[in-house]
Structures are given as C-alpha cells and as structure tokens.
Short mmCIF file of C-alpha atoms and ligand atoms in Angstrom, two decimals:
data_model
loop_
_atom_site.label_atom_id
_atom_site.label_comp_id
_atom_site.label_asym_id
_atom_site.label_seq_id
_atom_site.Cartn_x
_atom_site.Cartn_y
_atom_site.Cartn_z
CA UNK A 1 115.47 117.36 147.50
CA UNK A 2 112.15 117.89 145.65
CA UNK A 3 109.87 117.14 148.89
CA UNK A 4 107.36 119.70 149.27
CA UNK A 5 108.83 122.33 146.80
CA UNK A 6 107.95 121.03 143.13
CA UNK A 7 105.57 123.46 142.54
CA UNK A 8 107.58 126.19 144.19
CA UNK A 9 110.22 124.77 142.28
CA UNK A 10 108.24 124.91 138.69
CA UNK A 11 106.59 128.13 139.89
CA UNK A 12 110.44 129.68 139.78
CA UNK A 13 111.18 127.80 136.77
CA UNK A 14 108.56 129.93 134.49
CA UNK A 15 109.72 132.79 135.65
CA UNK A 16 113.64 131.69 135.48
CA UNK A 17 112.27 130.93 131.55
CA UNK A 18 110.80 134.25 130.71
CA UNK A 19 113.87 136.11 132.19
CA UNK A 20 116.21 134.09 130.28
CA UNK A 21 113.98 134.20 126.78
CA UNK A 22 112.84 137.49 126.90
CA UNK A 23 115.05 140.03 124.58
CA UNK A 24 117.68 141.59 125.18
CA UNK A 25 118.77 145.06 124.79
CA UNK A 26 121.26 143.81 121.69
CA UNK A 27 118.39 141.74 120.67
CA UNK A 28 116.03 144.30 120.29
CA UNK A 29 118.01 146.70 118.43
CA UNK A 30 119.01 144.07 116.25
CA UNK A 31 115.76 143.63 115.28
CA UNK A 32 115.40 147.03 115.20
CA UNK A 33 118.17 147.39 112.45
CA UNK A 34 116.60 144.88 110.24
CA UNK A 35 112.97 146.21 110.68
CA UNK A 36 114.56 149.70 109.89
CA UNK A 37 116.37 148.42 106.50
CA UNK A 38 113.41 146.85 105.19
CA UNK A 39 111.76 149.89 106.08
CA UNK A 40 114.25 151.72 103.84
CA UNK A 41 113.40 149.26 101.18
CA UNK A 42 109.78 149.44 101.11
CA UNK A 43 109.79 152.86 101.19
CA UNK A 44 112.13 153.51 97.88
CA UNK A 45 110.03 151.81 96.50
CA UNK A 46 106.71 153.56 97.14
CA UNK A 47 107.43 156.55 99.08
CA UNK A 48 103.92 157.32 100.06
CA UNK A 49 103.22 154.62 101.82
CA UNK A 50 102.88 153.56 105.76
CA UNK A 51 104.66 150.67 107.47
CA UNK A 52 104.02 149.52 110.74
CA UNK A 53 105.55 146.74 112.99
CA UNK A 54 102.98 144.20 114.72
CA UNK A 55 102.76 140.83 116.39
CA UNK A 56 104.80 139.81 118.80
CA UNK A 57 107.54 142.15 118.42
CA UNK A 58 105.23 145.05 118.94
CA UNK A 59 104.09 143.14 121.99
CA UNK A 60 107.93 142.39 123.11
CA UNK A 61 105.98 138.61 124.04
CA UNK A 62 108.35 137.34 121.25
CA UNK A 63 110.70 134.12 121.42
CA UNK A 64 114.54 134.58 119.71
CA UNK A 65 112.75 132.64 116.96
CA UNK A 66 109.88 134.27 116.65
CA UNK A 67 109.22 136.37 113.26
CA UNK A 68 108.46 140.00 112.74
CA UNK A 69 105.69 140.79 111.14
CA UNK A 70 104.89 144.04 109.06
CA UNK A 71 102.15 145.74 107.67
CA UNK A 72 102.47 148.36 104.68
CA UNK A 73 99.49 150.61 104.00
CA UNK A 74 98.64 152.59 101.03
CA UNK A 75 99.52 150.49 98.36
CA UNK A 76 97.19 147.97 96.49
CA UNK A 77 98.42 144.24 96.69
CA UNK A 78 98.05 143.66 93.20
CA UNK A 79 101.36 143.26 91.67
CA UNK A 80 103.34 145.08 95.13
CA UNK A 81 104.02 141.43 96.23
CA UNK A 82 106.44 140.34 93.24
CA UNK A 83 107.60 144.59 92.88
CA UNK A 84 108.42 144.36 96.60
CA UNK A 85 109.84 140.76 96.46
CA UNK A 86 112.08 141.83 93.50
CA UNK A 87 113.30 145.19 95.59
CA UNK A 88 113.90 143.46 98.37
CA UNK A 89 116.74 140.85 96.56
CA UNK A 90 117.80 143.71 94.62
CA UNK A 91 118.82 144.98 97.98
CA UNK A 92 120.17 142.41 99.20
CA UNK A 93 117.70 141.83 102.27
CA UNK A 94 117.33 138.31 101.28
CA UNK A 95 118.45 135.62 98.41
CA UNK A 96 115.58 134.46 96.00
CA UNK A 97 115.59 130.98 98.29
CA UNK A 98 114.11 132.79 101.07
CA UNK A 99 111.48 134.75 100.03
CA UNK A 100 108.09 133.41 98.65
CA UNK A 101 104.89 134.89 98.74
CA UNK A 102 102.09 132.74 100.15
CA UNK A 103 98.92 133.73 98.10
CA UNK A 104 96.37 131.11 99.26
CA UNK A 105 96.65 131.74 102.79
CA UNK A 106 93.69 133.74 105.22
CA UNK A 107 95.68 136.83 104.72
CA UNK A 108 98.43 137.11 101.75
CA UNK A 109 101.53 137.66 102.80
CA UNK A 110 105.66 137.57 101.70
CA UNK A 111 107.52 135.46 104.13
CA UNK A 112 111.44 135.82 103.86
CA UNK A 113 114.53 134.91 105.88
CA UNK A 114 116.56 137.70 105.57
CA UNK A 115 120.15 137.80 105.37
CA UNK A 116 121.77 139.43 108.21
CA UNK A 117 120.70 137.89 111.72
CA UNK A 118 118.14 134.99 110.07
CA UNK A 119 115.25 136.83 111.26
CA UNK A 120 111.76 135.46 109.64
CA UNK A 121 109.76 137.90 108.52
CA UNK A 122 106.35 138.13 107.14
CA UNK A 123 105.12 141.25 105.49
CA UNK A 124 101.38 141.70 104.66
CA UNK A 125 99.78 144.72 103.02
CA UNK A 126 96.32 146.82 104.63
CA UNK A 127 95.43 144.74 107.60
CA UNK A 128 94.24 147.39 109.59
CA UNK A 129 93.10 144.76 112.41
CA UNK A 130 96.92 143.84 112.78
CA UNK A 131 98.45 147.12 114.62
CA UNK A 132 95.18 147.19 116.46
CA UNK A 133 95.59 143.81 117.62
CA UNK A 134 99.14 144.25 119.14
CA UNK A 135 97.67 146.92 121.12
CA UNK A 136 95.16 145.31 122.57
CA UNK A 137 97.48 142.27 123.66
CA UNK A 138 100.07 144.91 125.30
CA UNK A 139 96.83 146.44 127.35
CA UNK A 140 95.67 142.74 128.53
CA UNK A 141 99.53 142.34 129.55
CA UNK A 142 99.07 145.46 131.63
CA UNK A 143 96.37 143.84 133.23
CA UNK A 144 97.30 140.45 133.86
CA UNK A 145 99.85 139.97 135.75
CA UNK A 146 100.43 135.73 134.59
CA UNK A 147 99.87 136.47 131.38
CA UNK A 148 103.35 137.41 129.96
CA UNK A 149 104.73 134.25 132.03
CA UNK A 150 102.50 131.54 130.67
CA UNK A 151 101.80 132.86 127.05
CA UNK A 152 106.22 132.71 126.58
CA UNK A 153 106.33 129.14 127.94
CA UNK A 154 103.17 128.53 125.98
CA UNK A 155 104.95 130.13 122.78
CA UNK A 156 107.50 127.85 123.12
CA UNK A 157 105.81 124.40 124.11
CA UNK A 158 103.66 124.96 120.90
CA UNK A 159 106.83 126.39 118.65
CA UNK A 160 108.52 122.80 119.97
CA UNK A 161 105.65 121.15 118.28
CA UNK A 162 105.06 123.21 115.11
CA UNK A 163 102.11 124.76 115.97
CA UNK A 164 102.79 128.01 116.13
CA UNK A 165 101.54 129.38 113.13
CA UNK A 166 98.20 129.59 111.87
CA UNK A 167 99.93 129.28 107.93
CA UNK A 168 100.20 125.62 108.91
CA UNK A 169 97.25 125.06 110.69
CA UNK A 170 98.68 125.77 114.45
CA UNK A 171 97.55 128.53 116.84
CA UNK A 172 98.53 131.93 116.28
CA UNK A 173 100.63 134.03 119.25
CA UNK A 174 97.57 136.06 119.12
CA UNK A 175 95.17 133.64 119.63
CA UNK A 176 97.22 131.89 122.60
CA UNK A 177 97.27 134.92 124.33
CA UNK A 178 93.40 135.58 123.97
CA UNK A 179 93.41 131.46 125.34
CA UNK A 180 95.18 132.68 128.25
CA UNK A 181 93.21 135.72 128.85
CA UNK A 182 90.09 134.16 129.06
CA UNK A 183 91.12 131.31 131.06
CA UNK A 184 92.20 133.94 133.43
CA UNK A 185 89.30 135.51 132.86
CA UNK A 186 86.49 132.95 134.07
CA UNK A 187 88.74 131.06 136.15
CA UNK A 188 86.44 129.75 139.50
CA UNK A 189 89.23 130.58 141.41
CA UNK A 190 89.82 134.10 142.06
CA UNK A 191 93.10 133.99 142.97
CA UNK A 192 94.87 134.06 139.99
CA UNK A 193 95.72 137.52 139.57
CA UNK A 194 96.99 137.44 143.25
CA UNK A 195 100.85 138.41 143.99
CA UNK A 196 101.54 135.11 145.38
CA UNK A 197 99.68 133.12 142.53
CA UNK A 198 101.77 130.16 141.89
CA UNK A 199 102.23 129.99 137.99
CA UNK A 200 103.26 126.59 137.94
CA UNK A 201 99.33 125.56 139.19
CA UNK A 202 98.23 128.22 136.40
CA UNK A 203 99.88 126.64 133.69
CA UNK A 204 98.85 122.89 134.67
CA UNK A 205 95.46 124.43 134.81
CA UNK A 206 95.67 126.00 131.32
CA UNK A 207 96.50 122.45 129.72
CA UNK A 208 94.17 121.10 132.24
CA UNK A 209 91.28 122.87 130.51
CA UNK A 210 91.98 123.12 127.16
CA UNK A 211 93.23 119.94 126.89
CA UNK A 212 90.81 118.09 128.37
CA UNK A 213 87.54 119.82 129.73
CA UNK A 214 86.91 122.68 127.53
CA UNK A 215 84.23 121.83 125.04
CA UNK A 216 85.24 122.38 121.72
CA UNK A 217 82.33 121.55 120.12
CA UNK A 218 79.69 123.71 121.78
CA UNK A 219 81.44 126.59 123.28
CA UNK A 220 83.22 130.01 122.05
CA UNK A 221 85.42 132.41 123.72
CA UNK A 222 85.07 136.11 124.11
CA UNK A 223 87.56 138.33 125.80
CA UNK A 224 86.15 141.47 125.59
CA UNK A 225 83.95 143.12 128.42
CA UNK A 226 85.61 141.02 131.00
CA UNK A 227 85.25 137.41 129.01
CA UNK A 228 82.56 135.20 128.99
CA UNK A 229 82.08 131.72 126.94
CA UNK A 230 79.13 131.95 124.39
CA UNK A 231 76.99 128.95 122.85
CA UNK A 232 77.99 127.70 119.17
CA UNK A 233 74.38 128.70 118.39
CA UNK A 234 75.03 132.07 119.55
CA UNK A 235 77.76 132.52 117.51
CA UNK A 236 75.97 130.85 114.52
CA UNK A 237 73.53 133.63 114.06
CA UNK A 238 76.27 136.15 112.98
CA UNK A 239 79.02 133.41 111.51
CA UNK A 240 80.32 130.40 111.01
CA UNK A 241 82.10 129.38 114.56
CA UNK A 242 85.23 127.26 113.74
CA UNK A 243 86.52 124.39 116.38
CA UNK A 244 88.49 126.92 118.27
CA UNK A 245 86.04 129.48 118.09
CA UNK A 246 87.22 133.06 119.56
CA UNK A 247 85.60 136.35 119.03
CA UNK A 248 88.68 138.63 117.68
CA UNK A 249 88.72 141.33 120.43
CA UNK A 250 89.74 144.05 117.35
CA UNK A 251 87.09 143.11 114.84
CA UNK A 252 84.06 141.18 116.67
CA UNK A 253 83.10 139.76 113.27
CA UNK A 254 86.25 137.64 113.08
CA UNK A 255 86.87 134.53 114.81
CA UNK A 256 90.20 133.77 115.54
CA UNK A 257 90.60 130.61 115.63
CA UNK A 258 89.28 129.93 111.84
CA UNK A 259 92.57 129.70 110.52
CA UNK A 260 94.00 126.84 113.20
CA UNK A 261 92.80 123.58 111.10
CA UNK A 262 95.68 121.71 113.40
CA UNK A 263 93.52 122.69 116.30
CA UNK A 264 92.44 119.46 117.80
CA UNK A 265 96.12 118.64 117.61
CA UNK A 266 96.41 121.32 119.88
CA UNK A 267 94.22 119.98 122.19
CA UNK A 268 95.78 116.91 122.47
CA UNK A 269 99.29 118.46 122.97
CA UNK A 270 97.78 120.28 125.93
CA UNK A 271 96.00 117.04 126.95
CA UNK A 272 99.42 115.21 126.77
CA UNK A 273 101.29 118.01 128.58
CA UNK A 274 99.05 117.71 131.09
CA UNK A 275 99.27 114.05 132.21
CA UNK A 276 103.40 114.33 131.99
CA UNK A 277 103.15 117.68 134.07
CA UNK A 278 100.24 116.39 136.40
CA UNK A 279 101.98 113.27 137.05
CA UNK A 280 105.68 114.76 137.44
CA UNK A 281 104.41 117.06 140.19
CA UNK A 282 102.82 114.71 141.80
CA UNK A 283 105.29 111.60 141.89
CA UNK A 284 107.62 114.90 143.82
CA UNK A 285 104.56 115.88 145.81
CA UNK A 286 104.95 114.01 149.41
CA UNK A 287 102.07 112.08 149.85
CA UNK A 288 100.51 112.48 153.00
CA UNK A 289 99.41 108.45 154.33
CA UNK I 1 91.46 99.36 147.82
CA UNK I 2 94.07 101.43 146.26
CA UNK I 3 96.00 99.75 143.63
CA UNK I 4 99.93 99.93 144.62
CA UNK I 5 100.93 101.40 141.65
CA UNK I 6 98.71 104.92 142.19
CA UNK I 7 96.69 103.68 139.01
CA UNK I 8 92.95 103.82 139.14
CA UNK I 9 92.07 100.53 137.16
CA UNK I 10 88.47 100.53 138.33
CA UNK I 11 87.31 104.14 136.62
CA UNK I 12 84.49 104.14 138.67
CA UNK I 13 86.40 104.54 141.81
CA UNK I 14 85.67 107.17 143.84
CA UNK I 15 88.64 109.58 145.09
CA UNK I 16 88.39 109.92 149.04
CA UNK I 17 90.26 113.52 148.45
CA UNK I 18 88.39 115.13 145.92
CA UNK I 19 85.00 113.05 145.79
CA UNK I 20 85.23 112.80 142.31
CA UNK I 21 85.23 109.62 139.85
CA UNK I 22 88.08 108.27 137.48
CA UNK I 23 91.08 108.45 140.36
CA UNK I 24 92.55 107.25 143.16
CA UNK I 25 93.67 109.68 146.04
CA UNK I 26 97.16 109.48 145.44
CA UNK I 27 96.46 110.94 141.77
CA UNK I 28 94.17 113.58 142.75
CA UNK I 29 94.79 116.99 141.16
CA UNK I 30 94.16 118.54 144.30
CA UNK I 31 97.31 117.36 145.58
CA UNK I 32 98.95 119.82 143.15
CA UNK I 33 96.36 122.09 143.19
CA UNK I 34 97.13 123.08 146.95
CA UNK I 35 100.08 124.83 146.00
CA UNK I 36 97.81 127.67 144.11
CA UNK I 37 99.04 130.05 146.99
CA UNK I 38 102.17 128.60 147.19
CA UNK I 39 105.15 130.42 145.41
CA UNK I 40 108.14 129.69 147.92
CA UNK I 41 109.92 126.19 149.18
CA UNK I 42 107.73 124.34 151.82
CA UNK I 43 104.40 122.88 152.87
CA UNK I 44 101.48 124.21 150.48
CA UNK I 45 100.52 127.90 152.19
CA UNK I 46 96.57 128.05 153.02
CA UNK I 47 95.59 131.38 151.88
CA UNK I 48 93.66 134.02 154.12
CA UNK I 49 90.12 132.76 154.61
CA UNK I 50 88.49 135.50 153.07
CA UNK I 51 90.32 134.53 149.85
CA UNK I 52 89.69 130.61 150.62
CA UNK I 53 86.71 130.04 149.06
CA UNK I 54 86.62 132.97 146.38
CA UNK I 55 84.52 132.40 143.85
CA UNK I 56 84.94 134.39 140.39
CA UNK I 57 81.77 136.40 139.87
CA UNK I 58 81.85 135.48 136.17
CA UNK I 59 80.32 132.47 136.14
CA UNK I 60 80.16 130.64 132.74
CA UNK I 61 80.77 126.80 131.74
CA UNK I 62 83.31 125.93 129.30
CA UNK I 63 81.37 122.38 128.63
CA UNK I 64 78.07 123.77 127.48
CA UNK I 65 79.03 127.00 127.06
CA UNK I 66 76.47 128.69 129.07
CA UNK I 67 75.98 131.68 131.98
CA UNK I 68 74.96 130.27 135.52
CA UNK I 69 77.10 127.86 136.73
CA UNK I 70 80.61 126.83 136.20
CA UNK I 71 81.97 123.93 134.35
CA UNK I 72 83.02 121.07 136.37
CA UNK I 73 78.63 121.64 137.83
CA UNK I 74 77.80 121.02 134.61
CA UNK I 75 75.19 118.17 133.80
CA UNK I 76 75.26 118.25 129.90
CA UNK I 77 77.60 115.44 128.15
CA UNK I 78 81.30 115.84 128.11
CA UNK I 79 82.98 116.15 125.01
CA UNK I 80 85.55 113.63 126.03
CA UNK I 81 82.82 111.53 128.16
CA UNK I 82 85.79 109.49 129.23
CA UNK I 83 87.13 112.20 130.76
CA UNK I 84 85.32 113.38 134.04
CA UNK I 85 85.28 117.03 135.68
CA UNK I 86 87.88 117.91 138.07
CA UNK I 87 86.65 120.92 140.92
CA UNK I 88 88.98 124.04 140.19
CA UNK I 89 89.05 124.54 144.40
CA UNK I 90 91.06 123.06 146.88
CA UNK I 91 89.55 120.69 149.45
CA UNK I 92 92.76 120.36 151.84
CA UNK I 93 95.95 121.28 152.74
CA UNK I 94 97.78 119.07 153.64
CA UNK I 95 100.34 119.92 156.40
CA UNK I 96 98.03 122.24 157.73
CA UNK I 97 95.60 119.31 158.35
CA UNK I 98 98.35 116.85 159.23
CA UNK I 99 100.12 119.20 161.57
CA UNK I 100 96.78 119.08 163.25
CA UNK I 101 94.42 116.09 163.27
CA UNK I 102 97.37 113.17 162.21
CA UNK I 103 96.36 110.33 159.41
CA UNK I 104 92.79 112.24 159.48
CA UNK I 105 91.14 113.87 156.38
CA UNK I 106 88.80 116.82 156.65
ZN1 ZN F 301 90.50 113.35 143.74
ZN1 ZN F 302 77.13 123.78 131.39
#
C-alpha cells in the first residue's frame, strides 16, 4: 500500500540509506590503519614533514568507496612524487599497477589502490585550502540539519554515474556539498531546516533546481555570509566564472566548480532524476478527482 | 480537457492546481510538494500557519542571478526556455481541502 505515504515512505528511505552507508566503527578504524601506515611511510621518508587527512573522511560524509585523501606539507613536489611513489612499493602499500601520479591535473596528485582493504587514495603535497576545506564542510553539517542526508544519497547517485570526481570532469564531494548548502540556503521556503522537513521533497527539489531551473549561464553561487547567487559579470571582474561557478568558501579567489568540465552532464543527470523521481511519486500520490 | 494519459500534449495548457504553464493538474509538482511537512504515513500534514507562507528573507534568483526577487518571479529568459518555472510553495492540501469542501479546489 503506497496510497498517501510515498513521500513518507522516500522521506524514511534517505534516512534508512545514510544509516546503512555511513561507517562503521570497524570501518573507520580500518581506514584508520591504512591512513596510519602510509603515514609511517611518508614520514621515513622525510621526517620533517606534516601530513594531514582531508575530504570526506575528515568530514565522516564518505561512501565505503569513497577515497582518502592526504595532504603532506613541508616538502617541495619536485621529485617527492616518484621518491614517495618508489617508498611506498618498497613498502609494500601498493603494487606498481596501482599507483600513478597524475601530473596534468588542477592539483598534482599520486592516486594508488593500496593493498590491504582496496582503499583509493590520493595524496597531494601543500594544499593548504584542503584541511581548511574539510572544516568548513563539518561546521555547515553542524548547521544543517538535511545536509548530511542528501549530500550521501547525492554522493552516491553521482558515484553511480561517474561523476564523482573532478579528475574526470564530474563534481567534487566538496562542491556537492556547497550545491546543497546553498540550495538550502536561498530556498523560498523556509521550512527546510524544520524537524519535520520531509527530505524526500528536499531532494526532488535539489534535482528540481539544478537540473532544470538554475541558470547556468548567468548565475554563481556563494555560500559564505549566509549564501546568495551573484551575476556572471560580478564574478567576471575578479575571474574567470566557469559553468558551475561557486565561490570556494576557504579561498574566495577560487571557484569551485572550474575543474567539473562534465558539468552540464551533471545537470542533465539531475534533470533526468528528476522526471523518474517526480513522476514515481506522483503515479503513488492518490489523486484527488 | 485533460488528456487520459496525465500527459500535457498542448504545452500551453494551463494547470488548474498550480496556475502555471507546461502541465496538466494531475502532473503538478505541487502534488508532491504538499508533503514538505510531511515525514510520517498519511494525508500530507498542513503546517502551522505562521510557518505556511514563510518566505526566506534571502531573496535571490537562480535564473538571472540577481537580489530582489526569487526565481520562479523572474521575467528574464530561461536557460532551458522550454522549460517553465515551477512556484517553490504549496497552493493546497489536499485532504485537508477534501475533508472539507468535497470535489472543490481552493
Ligand atoms: Zn501545476
Ligand atoms: Zn531574476
């Protein structure tokens, strides 16, 4: 019997999905274990230098697929990517097939699969933004109450389609969540961060507008302060605004969204979930005639 | 009149829920919309009136990207022109309205 409860029903559903995907207590130290042996490795090799988780497993927002991500400071790039690569196979953290570094990208980095649990991990060097970034999402978590909910389902839906990383054109975790932020943010409605919000609406709502009616072509998001959208000219004076132009909340001289060259692809992903969610709901919805 | 299969053939319709173009009633978002106060099994819940109509303060509009008014009020082009605006607030309830004025809309 769906009559009358589908939303209820998909309202419980995103909530049943962040319980279930969230970590675990095993899976966290497991990551722990591996972060803490590559740790050990970095640190023979330069002892003077600082290493510091980020992304989403600072955040805890990560999926069981999801990759950790390290930073190492105090070391200059030049030549530490094939030294560190080298240590870490000499230590047996990963075999030569699953490490590569990835020079051409935004920002360097080593990516590697390493050998004990399969985790991915991506290891980039003086990117003071990074930590700073983590911290800011776990304050806007704080703050939001929907926000954890839809940015895991999100994580997933855009993981399903390959865009989840910016490497390959997708969206970044870290831009998603500043997408859900703001759409909180400047949502007409203010009922959103209400205990009895239904997150099922939210999420329909989030594909709803940047699927369809969010202007990518004139408009830019900024989180900070509250949120607010900005014009493209706006942004012009001080840079370049890219498609999926948003105003990094850590450095306000970054945009975000630069990186995501797959981000019209995005769009229409959202645009597609929301005609199949729209039109599921409804077709359970009892129609009232 | 409606076409049986809930599909809005004639774009230009006008939705006799919602007001707006490009639908039929039966495929208005407001239908699912209703339930934005709704998080248990049962008829969509009609939140306290002083929460009702609730308008965020920030007011900004995600077509043009301006301060002033929000953006389904927008009158600058669409980027998808084929796709029109939908209003982010409910217009009815339904059981509420059903349970009662019967077969009537507000
Ligand atoms: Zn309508
Ligand atoms: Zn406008």
């Amino acid at each position: 019997m769906l009559r009358d409860s589908s939303l209820a029903r998909l309202h419980e559903e995103i909530i049943d999905f962040y319980q279930y995907i969230s970590p675990r207590p095993e899976e966290k130290n497991m990551r722990e274990t591996v972060v803490e042996g590559v740790k050990e490795v970095i640190l023979t090799l330069w002892p003077h230098v600082q290493v510091e988780v980020f992304g989403s497993f600072r955040t805890g927002l990560y999926l069981p697929t999801s990759d950790i991500d390290l930073v190492i400071f105090g070391i200059d790039g030049k030549g530490a990517f094939e030294d560190l690569e080298k240590a870490l196979m000499q230590h047996e953290v990963c075999d030569r097939d699953n490490i590569k570094c990835i020079h051409n990208a935004m920002v360097p980095i080593i990516k590697l699969t390493e050998k004990t649990c399969n985790y991915k991990m991506d290891i980039e060097f003086n990117i003071e933004n990074s930590v700073k970034s983590a911290d800011i999402i776990q304050t806007y978590i704080r703050k939001y109450e929907p926000l954890k909910y839809l940015v895991l389902v999100l994580k997933q839906f855009l993981f399903q389609r390959e865009l989840n990383e910016v490497f390959s054109g997708g969206v970044s975790s870290y831009t998603l969540v500043m997408m859900v932020v703001n759409f909180l943010q400047l949502h007409p409605r203010r009922y959103t961060d209400h205990p009895e919000a239904n997150y099922g609406v939210l999420l329909i709502e989030f594909f709803e507008l940047y699927g369809r009616h969010f202007n990518y072509h004139t408009t830019c998001i900024r989180v900070r302060n509250g949120g607010q959208y900005l014009t493209k000219e706006e942004v012009r004076i001080k840079y370049q605004p890219s498609f999926l132009c948003i105003e990094d909340p850590a450095l306000f001289s970054n945009d975000i969204g630069k990186g995501s060259f797959r981000a019209a692809f995005v769009k229409q992903s959202f645009d597609y979930a929301y005609s199949v969610m729209s039109k599921a709901v409804l077709d359970n919805t009892p129609y009232p005639r | 009149k409606e076409c049986p299969n809930g599909l809005a053939k004639d774009k230009r319709k006008t939705c006799r829920r919602c007001f707006m173009r490009g639908h039929v009633e039966k495929e208005c978002p407001d239908r699912w919309r209703q339930y934005y106060a709704t998080t248990k099994f049962g008829p969509p819940k009609k939140p306290p009136d002083e929460l009702l109509n609730a308008q965020n303060p920030r007011v900004y509009c995600y077509n043009c990207g301006k301060k002033g008014h929000y953006g389904h009020e927008c009158v600058e082009a669409r980027m998808n022109s084929w796709i029109p605006p939908s209003i982010p607030f409910v217009f009815r309830f339904d059981n509420l309205i059903l349970r009662n004025k019967p077969g009537t809309s507000s």
